[in-house]
Short mmCIF file of C-alpha atoms and ligand atoms in Angstrom, two decimals:
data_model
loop_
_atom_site.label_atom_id
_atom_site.label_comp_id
_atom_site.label_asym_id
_atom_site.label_seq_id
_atom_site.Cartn_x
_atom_site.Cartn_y
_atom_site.Cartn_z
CA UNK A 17 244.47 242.07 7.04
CA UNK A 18 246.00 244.46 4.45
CA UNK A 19 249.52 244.99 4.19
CA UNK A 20 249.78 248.20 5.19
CA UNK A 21 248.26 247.45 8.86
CA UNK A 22 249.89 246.17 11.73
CA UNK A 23 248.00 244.88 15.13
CA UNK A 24 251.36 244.91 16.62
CA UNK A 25 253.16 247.50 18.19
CA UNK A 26 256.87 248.97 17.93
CA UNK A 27 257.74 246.49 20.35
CA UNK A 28 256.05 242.79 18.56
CA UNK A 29 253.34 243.10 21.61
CA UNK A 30 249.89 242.65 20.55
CA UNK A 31 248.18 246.25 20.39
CA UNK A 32 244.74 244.36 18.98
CA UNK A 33 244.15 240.58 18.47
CA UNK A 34 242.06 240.30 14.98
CA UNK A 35 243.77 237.17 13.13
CA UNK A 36 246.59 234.34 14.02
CA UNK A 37 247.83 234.89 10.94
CA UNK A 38 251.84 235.61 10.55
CA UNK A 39 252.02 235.64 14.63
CA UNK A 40 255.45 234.79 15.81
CA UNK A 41 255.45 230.92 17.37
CA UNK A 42 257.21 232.34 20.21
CA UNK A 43 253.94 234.91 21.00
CA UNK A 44 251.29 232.12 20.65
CA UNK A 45 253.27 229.98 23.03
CA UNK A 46 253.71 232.98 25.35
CA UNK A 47 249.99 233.37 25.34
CA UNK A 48 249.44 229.91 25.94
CA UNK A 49 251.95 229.52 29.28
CA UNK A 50 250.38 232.42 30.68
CA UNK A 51 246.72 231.03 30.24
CA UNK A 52 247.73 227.95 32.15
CA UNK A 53 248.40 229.95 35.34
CA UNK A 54 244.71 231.49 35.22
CA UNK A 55 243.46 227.46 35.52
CA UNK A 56 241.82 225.96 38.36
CA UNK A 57 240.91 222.72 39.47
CA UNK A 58 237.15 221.79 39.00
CA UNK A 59 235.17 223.41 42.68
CA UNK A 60 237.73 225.54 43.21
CA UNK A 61 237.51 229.48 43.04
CA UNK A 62 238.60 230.69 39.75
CA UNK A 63 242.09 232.95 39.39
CA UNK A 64 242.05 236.31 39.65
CA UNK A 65 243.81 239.56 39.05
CA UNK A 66 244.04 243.38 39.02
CA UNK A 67 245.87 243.46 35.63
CA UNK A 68 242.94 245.05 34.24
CA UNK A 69 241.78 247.57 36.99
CA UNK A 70 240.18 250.68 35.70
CA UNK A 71 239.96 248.94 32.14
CA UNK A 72 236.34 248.83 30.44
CA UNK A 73 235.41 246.08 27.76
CA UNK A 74 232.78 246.24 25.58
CA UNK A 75 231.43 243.17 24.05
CA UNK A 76 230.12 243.80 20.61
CA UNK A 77 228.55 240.85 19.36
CA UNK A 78 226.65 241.34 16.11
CA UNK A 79 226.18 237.26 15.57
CA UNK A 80 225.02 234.82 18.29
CA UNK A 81 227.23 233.46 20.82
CA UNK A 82 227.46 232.03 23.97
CA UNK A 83 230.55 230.45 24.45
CA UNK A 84 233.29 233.11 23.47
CA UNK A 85 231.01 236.53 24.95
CA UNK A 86 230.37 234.88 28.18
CA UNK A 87 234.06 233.63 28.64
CA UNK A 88 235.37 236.95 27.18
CA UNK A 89 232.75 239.02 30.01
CA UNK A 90 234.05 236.48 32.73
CA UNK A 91 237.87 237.03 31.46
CA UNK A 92 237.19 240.74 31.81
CA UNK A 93 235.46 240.81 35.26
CA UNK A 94 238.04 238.25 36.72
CA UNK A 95 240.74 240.72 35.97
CA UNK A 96 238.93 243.43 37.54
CA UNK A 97 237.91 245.57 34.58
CA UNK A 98 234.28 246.87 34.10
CA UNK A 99 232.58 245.14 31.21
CA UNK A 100 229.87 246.22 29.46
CA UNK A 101 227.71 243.65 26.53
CA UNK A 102 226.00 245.86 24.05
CA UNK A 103 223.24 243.83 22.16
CA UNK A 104 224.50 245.16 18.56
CA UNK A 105 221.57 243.72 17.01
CA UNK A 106 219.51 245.41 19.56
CA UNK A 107 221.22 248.46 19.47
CA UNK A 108 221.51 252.38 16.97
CA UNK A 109 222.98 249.66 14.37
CA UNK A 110 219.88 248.03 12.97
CA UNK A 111 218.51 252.20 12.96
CA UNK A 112 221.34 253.01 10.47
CA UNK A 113 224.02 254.21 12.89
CA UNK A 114 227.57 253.03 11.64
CA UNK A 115 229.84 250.63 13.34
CA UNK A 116 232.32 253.92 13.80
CA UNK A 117 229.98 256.11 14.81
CA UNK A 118 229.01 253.16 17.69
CA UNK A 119 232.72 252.94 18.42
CA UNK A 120 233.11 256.38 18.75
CA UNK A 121 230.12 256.83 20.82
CA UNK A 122 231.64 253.70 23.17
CA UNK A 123 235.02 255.63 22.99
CA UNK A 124 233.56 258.62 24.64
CA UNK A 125 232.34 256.92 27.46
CA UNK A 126 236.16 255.46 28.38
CA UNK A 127 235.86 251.88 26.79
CA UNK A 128 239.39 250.68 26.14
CA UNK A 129 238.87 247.62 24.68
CA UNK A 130 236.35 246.29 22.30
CA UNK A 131 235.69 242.89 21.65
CA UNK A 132 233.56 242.44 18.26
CA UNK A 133 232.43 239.57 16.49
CA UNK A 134 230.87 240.20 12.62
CA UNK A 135 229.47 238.80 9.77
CA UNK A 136 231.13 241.34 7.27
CA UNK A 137 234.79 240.84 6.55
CA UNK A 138 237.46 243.74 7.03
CA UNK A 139 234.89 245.24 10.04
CA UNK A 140 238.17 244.70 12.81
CA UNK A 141 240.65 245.85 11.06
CA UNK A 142 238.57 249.14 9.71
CA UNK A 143 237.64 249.24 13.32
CA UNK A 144 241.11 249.05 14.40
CA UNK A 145 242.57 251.89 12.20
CA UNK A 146 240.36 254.36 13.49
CA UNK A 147 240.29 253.69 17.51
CA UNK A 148 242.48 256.43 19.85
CA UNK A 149 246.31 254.99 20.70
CA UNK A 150 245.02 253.85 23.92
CA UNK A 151 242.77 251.61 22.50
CA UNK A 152 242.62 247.95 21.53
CA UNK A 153 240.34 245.77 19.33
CA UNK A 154 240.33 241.89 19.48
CA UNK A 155 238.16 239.52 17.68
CA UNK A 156 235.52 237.95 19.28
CA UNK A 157 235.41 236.37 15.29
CA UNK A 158 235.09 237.82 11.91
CA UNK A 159 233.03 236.42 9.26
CA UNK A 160 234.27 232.72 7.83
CA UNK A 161 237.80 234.53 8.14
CA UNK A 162 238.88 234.19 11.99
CA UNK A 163 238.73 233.25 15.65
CA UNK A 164 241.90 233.84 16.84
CA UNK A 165 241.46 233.19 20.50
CA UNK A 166 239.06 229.98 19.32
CA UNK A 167 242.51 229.08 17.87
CA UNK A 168 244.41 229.42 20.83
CA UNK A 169 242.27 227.85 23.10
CA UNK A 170 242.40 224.61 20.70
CA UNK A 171 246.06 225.01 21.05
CA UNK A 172 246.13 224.83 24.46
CA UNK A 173 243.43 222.47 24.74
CA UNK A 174 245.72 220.17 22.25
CA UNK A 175 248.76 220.85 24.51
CA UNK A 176 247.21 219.43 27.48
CA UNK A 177 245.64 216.95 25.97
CA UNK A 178 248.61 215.57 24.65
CA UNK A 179 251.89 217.03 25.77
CA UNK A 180 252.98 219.26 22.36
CA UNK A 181 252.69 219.46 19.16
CA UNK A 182 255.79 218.00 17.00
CA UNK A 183 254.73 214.48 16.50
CA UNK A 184 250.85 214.92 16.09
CA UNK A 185 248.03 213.99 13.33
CA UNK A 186 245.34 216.46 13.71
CA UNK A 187 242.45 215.55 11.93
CA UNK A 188 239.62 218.65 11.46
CA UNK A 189 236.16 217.58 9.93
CA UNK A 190 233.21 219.20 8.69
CA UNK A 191 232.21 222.51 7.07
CA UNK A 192 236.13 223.83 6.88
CA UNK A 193 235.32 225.88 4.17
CA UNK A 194 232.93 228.18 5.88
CA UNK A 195 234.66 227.73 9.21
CA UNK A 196 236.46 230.85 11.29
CA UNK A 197 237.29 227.94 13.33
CA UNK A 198 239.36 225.92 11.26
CA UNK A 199 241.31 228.54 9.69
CA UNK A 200 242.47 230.07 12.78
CA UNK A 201 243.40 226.10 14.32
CA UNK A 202 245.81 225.61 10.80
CA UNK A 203 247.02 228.71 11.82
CA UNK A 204 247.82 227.74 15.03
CA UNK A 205 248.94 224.51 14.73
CA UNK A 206 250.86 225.02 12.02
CA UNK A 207 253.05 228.23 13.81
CA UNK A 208 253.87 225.28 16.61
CA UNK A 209 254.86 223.05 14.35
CA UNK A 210 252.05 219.76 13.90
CA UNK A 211 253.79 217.11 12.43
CA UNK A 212 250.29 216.34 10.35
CA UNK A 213 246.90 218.37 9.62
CA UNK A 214 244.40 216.79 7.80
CA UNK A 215 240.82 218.26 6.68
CA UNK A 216 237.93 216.14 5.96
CA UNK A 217 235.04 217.48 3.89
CA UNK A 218 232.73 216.55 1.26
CA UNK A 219 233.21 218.58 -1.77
CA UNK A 220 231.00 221.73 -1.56
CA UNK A 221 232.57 222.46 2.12
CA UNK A 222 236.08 221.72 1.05
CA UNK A 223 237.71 225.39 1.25
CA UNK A 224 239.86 226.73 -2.22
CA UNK A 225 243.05 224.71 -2.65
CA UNK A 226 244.92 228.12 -1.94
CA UNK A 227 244.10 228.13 1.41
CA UNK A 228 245.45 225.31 3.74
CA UNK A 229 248.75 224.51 2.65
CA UNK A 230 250.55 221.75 3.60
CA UNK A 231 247.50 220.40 4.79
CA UNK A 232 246.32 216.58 3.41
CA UNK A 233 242.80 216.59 2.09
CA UNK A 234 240.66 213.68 2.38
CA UNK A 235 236.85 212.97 1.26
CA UNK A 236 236.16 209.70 3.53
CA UNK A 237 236.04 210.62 7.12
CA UNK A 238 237.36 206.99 8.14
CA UNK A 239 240.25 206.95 5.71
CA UNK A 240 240.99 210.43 7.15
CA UNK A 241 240.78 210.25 10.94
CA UNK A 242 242.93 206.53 10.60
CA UNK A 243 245.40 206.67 12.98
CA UNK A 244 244.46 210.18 14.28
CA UNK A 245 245.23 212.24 17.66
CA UNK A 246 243.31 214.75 17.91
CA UNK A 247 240.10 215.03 15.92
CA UNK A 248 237.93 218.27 15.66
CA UNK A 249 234.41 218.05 14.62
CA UNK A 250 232.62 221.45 13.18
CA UNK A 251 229.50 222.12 12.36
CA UNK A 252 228.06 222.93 9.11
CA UNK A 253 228.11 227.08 9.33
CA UNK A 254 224.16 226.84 7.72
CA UNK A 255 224.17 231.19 7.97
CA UNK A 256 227.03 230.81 5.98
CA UNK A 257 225.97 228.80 2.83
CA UNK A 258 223.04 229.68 0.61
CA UNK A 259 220.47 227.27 0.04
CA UNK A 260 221.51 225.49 2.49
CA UNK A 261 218.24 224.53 4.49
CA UNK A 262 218.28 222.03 1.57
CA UNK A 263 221.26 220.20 3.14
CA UNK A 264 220.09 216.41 4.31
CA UNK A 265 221.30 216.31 7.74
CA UNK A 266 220.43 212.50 8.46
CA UNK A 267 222.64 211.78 5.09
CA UNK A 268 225.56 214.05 6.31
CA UNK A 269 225.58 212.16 9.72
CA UNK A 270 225.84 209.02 8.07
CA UNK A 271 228.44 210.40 5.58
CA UNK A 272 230.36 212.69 8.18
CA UNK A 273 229.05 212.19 11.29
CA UNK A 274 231.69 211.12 14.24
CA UNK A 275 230.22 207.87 16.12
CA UNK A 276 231.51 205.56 18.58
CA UNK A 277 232.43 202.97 15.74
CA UNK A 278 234.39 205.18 13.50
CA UNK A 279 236.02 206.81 16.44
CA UNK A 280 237.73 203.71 16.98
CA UNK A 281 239.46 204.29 13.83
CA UNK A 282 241.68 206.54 15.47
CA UNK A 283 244.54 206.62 18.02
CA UNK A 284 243.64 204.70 20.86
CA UNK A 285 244.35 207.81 22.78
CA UNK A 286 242.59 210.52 20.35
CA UNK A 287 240.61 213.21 21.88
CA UNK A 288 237.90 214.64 20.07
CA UNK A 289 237.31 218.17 20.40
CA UNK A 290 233.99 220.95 19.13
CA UNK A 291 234.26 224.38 19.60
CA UNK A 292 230.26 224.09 20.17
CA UNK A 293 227.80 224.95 19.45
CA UNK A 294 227.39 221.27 18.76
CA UNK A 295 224.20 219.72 16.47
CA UNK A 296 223.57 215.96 18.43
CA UNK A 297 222.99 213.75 15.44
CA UNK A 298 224.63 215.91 12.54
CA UNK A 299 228.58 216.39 12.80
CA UNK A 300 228.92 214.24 16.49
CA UNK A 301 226.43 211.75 18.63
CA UNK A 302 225.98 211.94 21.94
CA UNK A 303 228.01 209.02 22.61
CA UNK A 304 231.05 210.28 21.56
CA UNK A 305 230.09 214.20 22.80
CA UNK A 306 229.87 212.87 26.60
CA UNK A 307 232.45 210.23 26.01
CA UNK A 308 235.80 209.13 27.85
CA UNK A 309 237.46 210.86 24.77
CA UNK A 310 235.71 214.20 24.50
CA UNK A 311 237.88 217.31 25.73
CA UNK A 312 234.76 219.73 24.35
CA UNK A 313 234.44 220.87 28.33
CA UNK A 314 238.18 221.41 28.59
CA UNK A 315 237.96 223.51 25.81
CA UNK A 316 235.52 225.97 27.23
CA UNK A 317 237.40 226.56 30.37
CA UNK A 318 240.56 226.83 28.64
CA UNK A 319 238.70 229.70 26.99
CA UNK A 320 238.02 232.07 29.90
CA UNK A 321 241.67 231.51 30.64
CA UNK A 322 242.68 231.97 27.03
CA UNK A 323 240.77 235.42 26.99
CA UNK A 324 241.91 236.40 30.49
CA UNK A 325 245.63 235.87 28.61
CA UNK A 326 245.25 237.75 25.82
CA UNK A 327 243.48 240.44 27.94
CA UNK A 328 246.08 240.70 30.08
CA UNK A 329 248.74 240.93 27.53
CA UNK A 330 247.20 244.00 25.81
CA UNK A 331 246.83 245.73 29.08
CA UNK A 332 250.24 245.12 29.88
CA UNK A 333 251.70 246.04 26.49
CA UNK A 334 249.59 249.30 26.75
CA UNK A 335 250.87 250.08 29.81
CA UNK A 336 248.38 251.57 31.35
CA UNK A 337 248.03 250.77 35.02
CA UNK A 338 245.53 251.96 37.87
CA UNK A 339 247.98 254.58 39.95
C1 LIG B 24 232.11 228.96 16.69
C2 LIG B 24 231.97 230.27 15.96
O1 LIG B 24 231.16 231.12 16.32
O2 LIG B 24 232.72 230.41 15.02
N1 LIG B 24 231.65 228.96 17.99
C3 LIG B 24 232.46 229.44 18.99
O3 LIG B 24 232.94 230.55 18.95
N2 LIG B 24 232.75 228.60 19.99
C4 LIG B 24 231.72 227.78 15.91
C5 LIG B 24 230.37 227.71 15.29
O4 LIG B 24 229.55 228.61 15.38
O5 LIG B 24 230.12 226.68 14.66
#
């Protein structure tokens, strides 16, 4: 974000959600706590709530998801807002209609919040600076940038798991240097405090040594998730890096790849985590994907309530009730 732009308001509430970045501890864990009261128990009917009554969302998706639109469409509906998913690569875009213009269009028809996930850096916030008052933008993930409510939902996903954050080794492994993913977990994790972060990466998807600071960087994936609690696999962002259809996935698996054997390598009681979609056989086997240690489900259902959260917050900071 430039300096010049806020996505808070006067009051430190979130008026849009677009990065992690420089969020107050005290917010994140606020938007954690209140995600834990829209869980349920496996069979039983999901939480809801009128907090959003009279709201529309629109999900803008302009890369492919499933995880994060459907949980952010559920979120919506389970608060009682309308929600609407527009098909941006199906839609006045690819005919040479600009993101604003779509906006605008969207903004005449009463959506209130937007939801976008991009390719091209910088689209939120530009987004962002020219929506009405009313109106809030959160990222659905930008670019290699962000994924701010990926980030939270790892966060909560970690607290569960484990109980806090204070004494923890987090170990995150993979294609960090192309990942939304990873950057928005360091941010996370390192506004509530982890004791240790570690990234694991062969050279070329190592990120710059400006970014991640503080965390240790390691080359060998069992030297680096020794002794581990948590470790989170990623896979390698191939829309991301040129050239790489040339990348030998059977050679990265045995380099990088997170099996049974070298899972034992860390804590006893490590969980693994994947914010999916997951490639069987590249960054994680099956074994260890459908293991005893695997929170990957966990993670997906913390992200409906995650979403349902940070939804609610924005309505509530808005103000803007149903009469
Ligand atoms: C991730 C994403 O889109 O950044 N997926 C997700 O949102 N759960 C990770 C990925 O695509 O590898």
């Amino acid at each position: 974000m430039t300096q010049d732009f806020s996505q808070l308001d006067r009051n430190g509430r979130l008026r849009h959600l677009i990065t992690l970045d420089g969020l107050d501890p005290g917010l994140i864990r606020e938007l954690l706590d209140r995600a834990q009261g829209y869980l349920c128990l496996p069979g039983q009917l999901p939480p809801r709530g009128g907090d959003l009554r009279g709201w529309t969302i629109a999900n803008l998706f302009a890369e492919p998801s499933t995880r994060t639109r459907a949980s952010f469409e559920l979120a919506a509906l389970r608060l009682g807002a309308d929600s609407l998913n527009l098909d941006v690569m199906l839609s006045s875009r690819v005919k040479g209609e600009s993101i604003l213009d779509t906006i605008y269009t969207l903004q005449a028809m009463q959506v209130d919040v937007f939801v976008i996930r991009d390719a091209e850096p910088g689209i939120l916030e530009l987004v962002a600076r020219h929506v009405d008052d009313h109106v809030c933008v959160i990222s659905g993930g930008e670019a290699h940038i962000s994924h701010p409510t990926q980030g939270l939902l790892d966060a909560l996903t970690i607290q569960q798991s484990k109980g806090g954050f204070r004494d923890l080794v987090v170990a995150i492994v993979g294609d960090i240097r192309h990942s939304r993913v990873a950057r928005s977990a360091y941010r996370a994790l390192t506004a509530l405090g982890v004791a240790e972060l570690r990234i694991i990466a062969p050279e070329e998807m190592m990120p710059d040594t400006g970014e991640f600071t503080g965390a240790i960087r390691c080359r060998s994936i069992d030297a680096g998730i020794e002794g581990a609690d948590v470790v989170m696999m990623l896979r390698i962002q191939r829309e991301r890096i040129a050239g790489s259809a040339t990348t030998d996935l059977r050679h990265y698996h045995e380099q990088y790849g997170l099996t049974a054997a070298r899972l034992a390598r860390a804590d006893a009681s490590a969980v693994v985590m994947h914010p999916g979609p997951m490639n069987r056989g590249v960054e994680i086997s099956s074994e260890v994907a459908d293991g005893p240690q695997s929170v990957i489900r966990r993670q997906v259902s913390n992200g409906v309530a995650i979403r349902m959260a940070v939804l609610a917050h924005v309505a509530e900071a808005r103000g803007r009730r149903m009469p």
